[in-house]
């Protein structure tokens, strides 16, 4: 597997452990991954959830057969898949986190998975959420060439905190208006946003404002989960 580069990662712990690594791939590997990212029409066949459930997003993942077919046809992505499935991969990530003073609650067994995802610049979004309890660490890799994206459309990962710390809020249901935006990790090439799942790891994307645009926000989302 091509090497993941976390030597430049910078983390914060307020309001929860989250950080950014950039660059995260060597330039040659990154270009090859972006060039072989699944075509839009393949992902468009797989709406992840409808907008009423907190998403306007498309994803190709382990739940559908075309995911495996695509991997079989693209050796670079298949090699990436096989490498993250190795038992050593979660420990590699945990060691990187420990080097920044961060730890993850132990589990008897870990699983790792990744999905190809995209959201339209015209209204794409993921509503505020903290991730499901089984998730321990999420890594979101941007998949775009320089100049592919118009930053005025948005597309960054927003770090959120509830305005009322006593409020009982439900992931994907709570409106953006009940949160303050602490910061934004902009959507830029060859970077990875990394965060540890906590009870207050609220984050969201969009809604993006590229009305009439055909651009897509493409990412690779990798999750380490408790089996």
Short mmCIF file of N, CA, C and O in Angstrom, two decimals, residues 2 33 36 70-82:
data_model
loop_
_atom_site.label_atom_id
_atom_site.label_comp_id
_atom_site.label_asym_id
_atom_site.label_seq_id
_atom_site.Cartn_x
_atom_site.Cartn_y
_atom_site.Cartn_z
N UNK A 2 0.39 2.28 -0.74
CA UNK A 2 1.10 3.55 -0.67
C UNK A 2 1.07 4.07 0.76
O UNK A 2 0.14 3.80 1.51
N UNK A 33 -4.82 8.01 -7.55
CA UNK A 33 -6.07 7.73 -6.87
C UNK A 33 -7.19 8.63 -7.38
O UNK A 33 -8.31 8.16 -7.64
N UNK A 36 -8.38 7.64 -10.82
CA UNK A 36 -9.12 6.37 -10.90
C UNK A 36 -10.31 6.33 -9.94
O UNK A 36 -10.87 5.26 -9.69
N UNK A 70 -15.82 -2.77 -8.92
CA UNK A 70 -14.91 -1.66 -9.24
C UNK A 70 -13.52 -1.92 -8.68
O UNK A 70 -12.51 -1.68 -9.36
N UNK A 71 -13.44 -2.41 -7.46
CA UNK A 71 -12.14 -2.71 -6.87
C UNK A 71 -11.40 -3.77 -7.68
O UNK A 71 -10.20 -3.65 -7.93
N UNK A 72 -12.11 -4.80 -8.10
CA UNK A 72 -11.49 -5.87 -8.88
C UNK A 72 -10.93 -5.37 -10.20
O UNK A 72 -9.93 -5.88 -10.70
N UNK A 73 -11.56 -4.33 -10.73
CA UNK A 73 -11.14 -3.79 -12.03
C UNK A 73 -10.05 -2.72 -11.91
O UNK A 73 -9.51 -2.29 -12.93
N UNK A 74 -9.74 -2.29 -10.68
CA UNK A 74 -8.78 -1.21 -10.48
C UNK A 74 -7.77 -1.62 -9.41
O UNK A 74 -8.04 -1.47 -8.21
N UNK A 75 -6.64 -2.16 -9.82
CA UNK A 75 -5.66 -2.72 -8.88
C UNK A 75 -5.20 -1.76 -7.79
O UNK A 75 -4.96 -2.19 -6.66
N UNK A 76 -5.09 -0.48 -8.09
CA UNK A 76 -4.63 0.48 -7.08
C UNK A 76 -5.64 0.56 -5.93
O UNK A 76 -5.25 0.50 -4.76
N UNK A 77 -6.91 0.66 -6.27
CA UNK A 77 -7.93 0.73 -5.23
C UNK A 77 -8.10 -0.61 -4.51
O UNK A 77 -8.36 -0.65 -3.31
N UNK A 78 -7.94 -1.70 -5.24
CA UNK A 78 -8.03 -3.01 -4.60
C UNK A 78 -6.90 -3.19 -3.59
O UNK A 78 -7.11 -3.73 -2.50
N UNK A 79 -5.71 -2.73 -3.93
CA UNK A 79 -4.58 -2.81 -3.00
C UNK A 79 -4.84 -1.96 -1.76
O UNK A 79 -4.52 -2.37 -0.63
N UNK A 80 -5.44 -0.78 -1.96
CA UNK A 80 -5.79 0.07 -0.82
C UNK A 80 -6.79 -0.64 0.08
O UNK A 80 -6.65 -0.66 1.31
N UNK A 81 -7.81 -1.24 -0.53
CA UNK A 81 -8.83 -1.98 0.21
C UNK A 81 -8.21 -3.10 1.03
O UNK A 81 -8.49 -3.25 2.23
N UNK A 82 -7.35 -3.91 0.42
CA UNK A 82 -6.75 -5.05 1.12
C UNK A 82 -5.86 -4.58 2.26
O UNK A 82 -5.80 -5.22 3.32
#
